[in-house]
PDB file of C-alpha atoms in Angstrom:
ATOM      1  CA  CYS D   1     -18.504  34.588 -22.529  1.00  0.00           C
ATOM      2  CA  LEU D   2     -14.802  35.341 -22.486  1.00  0.00           C
ATOM      3  CA  TRP D   3     -13.716  38.545 -20.973  1.00  0.00           C
ATOM      4  CA  CYS D   4     -10.556  39.954 -22.013  1.00  0.00           C
ATOM      5  CA  ALA D   5      -9.085  42.317 -19.368  1.00  0.00           C
ATOM      6  CA  SER D   6      -6.267  43.668 -21.500  1.00  0.00           C
ATOM      7  CA  SER D   7      -8.625  44.761 -24.372  1.00  0.00           C
ATOM      8  CA  GLY D   8     -11.632  45.450 -22.125  1.00  0.00           C
ATOM      9  CA  ARG D   9     -14.061  43.467 -24.180  1.00  0.00           C
ATOM     10  CA  CYS D  10     -16.245  40.429 -23.840  1.00  0.00           C
ATOM     11  CA  VAL D  11     -16.188  37.925 -26.792  1.00  0.00           C
ATOM     12  CA  GLU D  12     -17.849  34.641 -27.232  1.00  0.00           C
ATOM     13  CA  TYR D  13     -15.878  31.787 -26.085  1.00  0.00           C
ATOM     14  CA  PRO D  14     -14.354  29.839 -28.854  1.00  0.00           C
ATOM     15  CA  VAL D  15     -15.903  26.528 -28.159  1.00  0.00           C
ATOM     16  CA  ARG D  16     -13.625  24.608 -30.642  1.00  0.00           C
ATOM     17  CA  ARG D  17     -10.590  25.172 -28.526  1.00  0.00           C
ATOM     18  CA  VAL D  18      -9.924  24.304 -24.800  1.00  0.00           C
ATOM     19  CA  LEU D  19      -7.755  27.218 -24.184  1.00  0.00           C
ATOM     20  CA  PRO D  20      -8.586  30.644 -25.965  1.00  0.00           C
ATOM     21  CA  PRO D  21      -6.062  31.570 -28.694  1.00  0.00           C
ATOM     22  CA  ALA D  22      -3.318  33.935 -27.984  1.00  0.00           C
ATOM     23  CA  ASP D  23      -4.466  36.346 -30.808  1.00  0.00           C
ATOM     24  CA  LEU D  24      -7.971  36.608 -29.339  1.00  0.00           C
ATOM     25  CA  CYS D  25      -6.752  37.169 -25.710  1.00  0.00           C
ATOM     26  CA  GLU D  26      -3.550  36.564 -23.589  1.00  0.00           C
ATOM     27  CA  LEU D  27      -4.151  33.718 -21.142  1.00  0.00           C
ATOM     28  CA  HIS D  28      -3.153  35.722 -18.083  1.00  0.00           C
ATOM     29  CA  SER D  29      -5.799  38.440 -18.915  1.00  0.00           C
ATOM     30  CA  ALA D  30      -8.665  36.070 -19.817  1.00  0.00           C
ATOM     31  CA  ARG D  31     -11.541  35.831 -17.401  1.00  0.00           C
ATOM     32  CA  TRP D  32     -14.009  32.921 -17.817  1.00  0.00           C
ATOM     33  CA  GLY D  33     -17.742  33.311 -17.420  1.00  0.00           C
ATOM     34  CA  VAL D  34     -17.805  36.237 -14.946  1.00  0.00           C
ATOM     35  CA  CYS D  35     -15.214  38.902 -14.755  1.00  0.00           C
ATOM     36  CA  TRP D  36     -13.474  37.826 -11.443  1.00  0.00           C
ATOM     37  CA  VAL D  37     -12.616  34.302 -12.592  1.00  0.00           C
ATOM     38  CA  ASN D  38      -9.014  34.321 -13.855  1.00  0.00           C
ATOM     39  CA  PHE D  39      -8.628  31.610 -16.518  1.00  0.00           C
ATOM     40  CA  GLU D  40      -5.020  30.862 -15.333  1.00  0.00           C
ATOM     41  CA  ALA D  41      -6.074  30.437 -11.731  1.00  0.00           C
ATOM     42  CA  LEU D  42      -9.094  28.324 -12.926  1.00  0.00           C
ATOM     43  CA  ILE D  43      -6.891  25.897 -14.862  1.00  0.00           C
ATOM     44  CA  ILE D  44      -4.486  25.714 -11.900  1.00  0.00           C
ATOM     45  CA  ALA D  45      -7.182  25.190  -9.284  1.00  0.00           C
ATOM     46  CA  MET D  46      -8.953  22.429 -11.537  1.00  0.00           C
ATOM     47  CA  SER D  47      -5.549  20.718 -11.965  1.00  0.00           C
ATOM     48  CA  VAL D  48      -4.904  20.566  -8.249  1.00  0.00           C
ATOM     49  CA  VAL D  49      -8.333  19.313  -7.422  1.00  0.00           C
ATOM     50  CA  GLY D  50      -8.169  16.780 -10.201  1.00  0.00           C
ATOM     51  CA  GLY D  51      -4.745  15.707  -8.998  1.00  0.00           C
ATOM     52  CA  THR D  52      -5.961  15.428  -5.316  1.00  0.00           C
ATOM     53  CA  ILE D  53      -8.956  13.311  -6.360  1.00  0.00           C
ATOM     54  CA  LEU D  54      -6.743  11.128  -8.439  1.00  0.00           C
ATOM     55  CA  ILE D  55      -4.310  10.465  -5.505  1.00  0.00           C
ATOM     56  CA  MET D  56      -7.184   9.850  -3.067  1.00  0.00           C
ATOM     57  CA  LEU D  57      -8.452   7.200  -5.619  1.00  0.00           C
ATOM     58  CA  GLY D  58      -4.983   5.616  -5.848  1.00  0.00           C
ATOM     59  CA  VAL D  59      -4.807   5.317  -2.158  1.00  0.00           C
ATOM     60  CA  CYS D  60      -8.186   3.970  -1.789  1.00  0.00           C
ATOM     61  CA  CYS D  61      -7.430   1.426  -4.273  1.00  0.00           C
ATOM     62  CA  CYS D  62      -4.098   0.424  -2.703  1.00  0.00           C
ATOM     63  CA  CYS D  63      -5.930   0.304   0.684  1.00  0.00           C
ATOM     64  CA  CYS D  64      -8.733  -2.011  -0.740  1.00  0.00           C
ATOM     65  CA  CYS D  65      -6.289  -4.216  -2.439  1.00  0.00           C
ATOM     66  CA  PHE D  66      -4.282  -4.550   0.837  1.00  0.00           C
ATOM     67  CA  LYS D  67      -7.346  -5.334   2.872  1.00  0.00           C
ATOM     68  CA  ARG D  68      -8.500  -8.008   0.373  1.00  0.00           C
ATOM     69  CA  LYS D  69      -4.957  -9.500   0.220  1.00  0.00           C
ATOM     70  CA  SER D  70      -5.035  -9.800   4.132  1.00  0.00           C
ATOM     71  CA  LYS D  71      -8.492 -11.379   4.196  1.00  0.00           C
ATOM     72  CA  LYS D  72      -7.407 -13.720   1.409  1.00  0.00           C
ATOM     73  CA  GLN D  73      -4.386 -14.832   3.435  1.00  0.00           C
ATOM     74  CA  VAL D  74      -6.523 -15.342   6.675  1.00  0.00           C
ATOM     75  CA  LEU D  75      -9.043 -17.407   4.710  1.00  0.00           C
ATOM     76  CA  GLU D  76      -6.266 -19.488   3.093  1.00  0.00           C
ATOM     77  CA  GLY D  77      -4.687 -20.292   6.384  1.00  0.00           C
ATOM     78  CA  PRO D  78      -0.937 -19.976   7.349  1.00  0.00           C
ATOM     79  CA  ASP D  79       1.464 -18.880   4.675  1.00  0.00           C
ATOM     80  CA  LYS D  80       4.810 -20.580   3.883  1.00  0.00           C
ATOM     81  CA  ASP D  81       6.652 -18.711   6.600  1.00  0.00           C
ATOM     82  CA  ASP D  82       4.363 -20.040   9.285  1.00  0.00           C
ATOM     83  CA  GLU D  83       4.412 -23.633   7.955  1.00  0.00           C
ATOM     84  CA  ARG D  84       8.293 -23.304   7.916  1.00  0.00           C
ATOM     85  CA  ALA D  85       8.381 -22.038  11.503  1.00  0.00           C
ATOM     86  CA  ALA D  86       5.901 -24.919  12.613  1.00  0.00           C
ATOM     87  CA  ARG D  87       8.117 -27.644  10.768  1.00  0.00           C
ATOM     88  CA  GLU D  88      11.284 -26.264  12.642  1.00  0.00           C
ATOM     89  CA  ARG D  89       9.599 -26.167  16.030  1.00  0.00           C
ATOM     90  CA  GLU D  90       8.533 -29.796  15.585  1.00  0.00           C
ATOM     91  CA  LYS D  91      12.008 -30.768  14.602  1.00  0.00           C
ATOM     92  CA  ARG D  92      13.332 -29.063  17.717  1.00  0.00           C
ATOM     93  CA  ARG D  93      10.848 -30.842  19.835  1.00  0.00           C
ATOM     94  CA  VAL D  94      11.828 -34.146  18.530  1.00  0.00           C
ATOM     95  CA  ARG D  95      15.487 -33.596  19.019  1.00  0.00           C
ATOM     96  CA  GLN D  96      14.810 -32.515  22.493  1.00  0.00           C
ATOM     97  CA  GLU D  97      12.750 -35.643  23.359  1.00  0.00           C
ATOM     98  CA  GLU D  98      15.641 -37.735  21.786  1.00  0.00           C
ATOM     99  CA  ARG D  99      18.163 -35.987  24.051  1.00  0.00           C
ATOM    100  CA  ARG D 100      15.987 -36.634  27.174  1.00  0.00           C
ATOM    101  CA  ALA D 101      15.644 -40.157  26.466  1.00  0.00           C
ATOM    102  CA  GLU D 102      19.511 -40.539  25.916  1.00  0.00           C
ATOM    103  CA  MET D 103      20.167 -38.670  29.220  1.00  0.00           C
ATOM    104  CA  LYS D 104      17.613 -40.823  30.956  1.00  0.00           C
ATOM    105  CA  SER D 105      19.320 -43.966  29.676  1.00  0.00           C
ATOM    106  CA  ARG D 106      22.564 -42.634  30.705  1.00  0.00           C
ATOM    107  CA  HIS D 107      21.424 -41.885  34.109  1.00  0.00           C
ATOM    108  CA  ASP D 108      19.902 -45.253  34.546  1.00  0.00           C
ATOM    109  CA  GLU D 109      23.236 -47.011  33.285  1.00  0.00           C
ATOM    110  CA  ILE D 110      25.204 -44.883  35.879  1.00  0.00           C
ATOM    111  CA  ARG D 111      22.572 -45.953  38.708  1.00  0.00           C
ATOM    112  CA  ARG D 112      22.873 -49.541  37.827  1.00  0.00           C
ATOM    113  CA  LYS D 113      26.774 -49.356  37.871  1.00  0.00           C
ATOM    114  CA  TYR D 114      26.812 -47.781  41.322  1.00  0.00           C
ATOM    115  CA  GLY D 115      23.809 -49.935  42.543  1.00  0.00           C
ATOM    116  CA  THR D 116      21.622 -46.934  43.395  1.00  0.00           C
ATOM    117  CA  VAL D 117      18.546 -48.266  41.279  1.00  0.00           C
TER     118      VAL D 117
END
């Protein structure tokens, strides 16, 4: 049933069309099903609810993909940044050991020179 508030009559809803035609009843005065459900308000409310559901689904999909990506990285092991940082730490450690050995040899040389060995 389509109630038209401007003409004050109830007509059968034109099922072939989504929105009622303007010549049958203006959209702002059309009521759907029962007299108190405004057709415009119903369309707006359904659009808001549908949009909210779509946004929530999108956020859920993004969260799931992010979690899956995080788990995949944990399972695969360290990524390239971690590997690069480990290589740099190893290089610094090797250089530090070389410097220690060089300083020890210098100190030993100085001790031999002055006979403190």
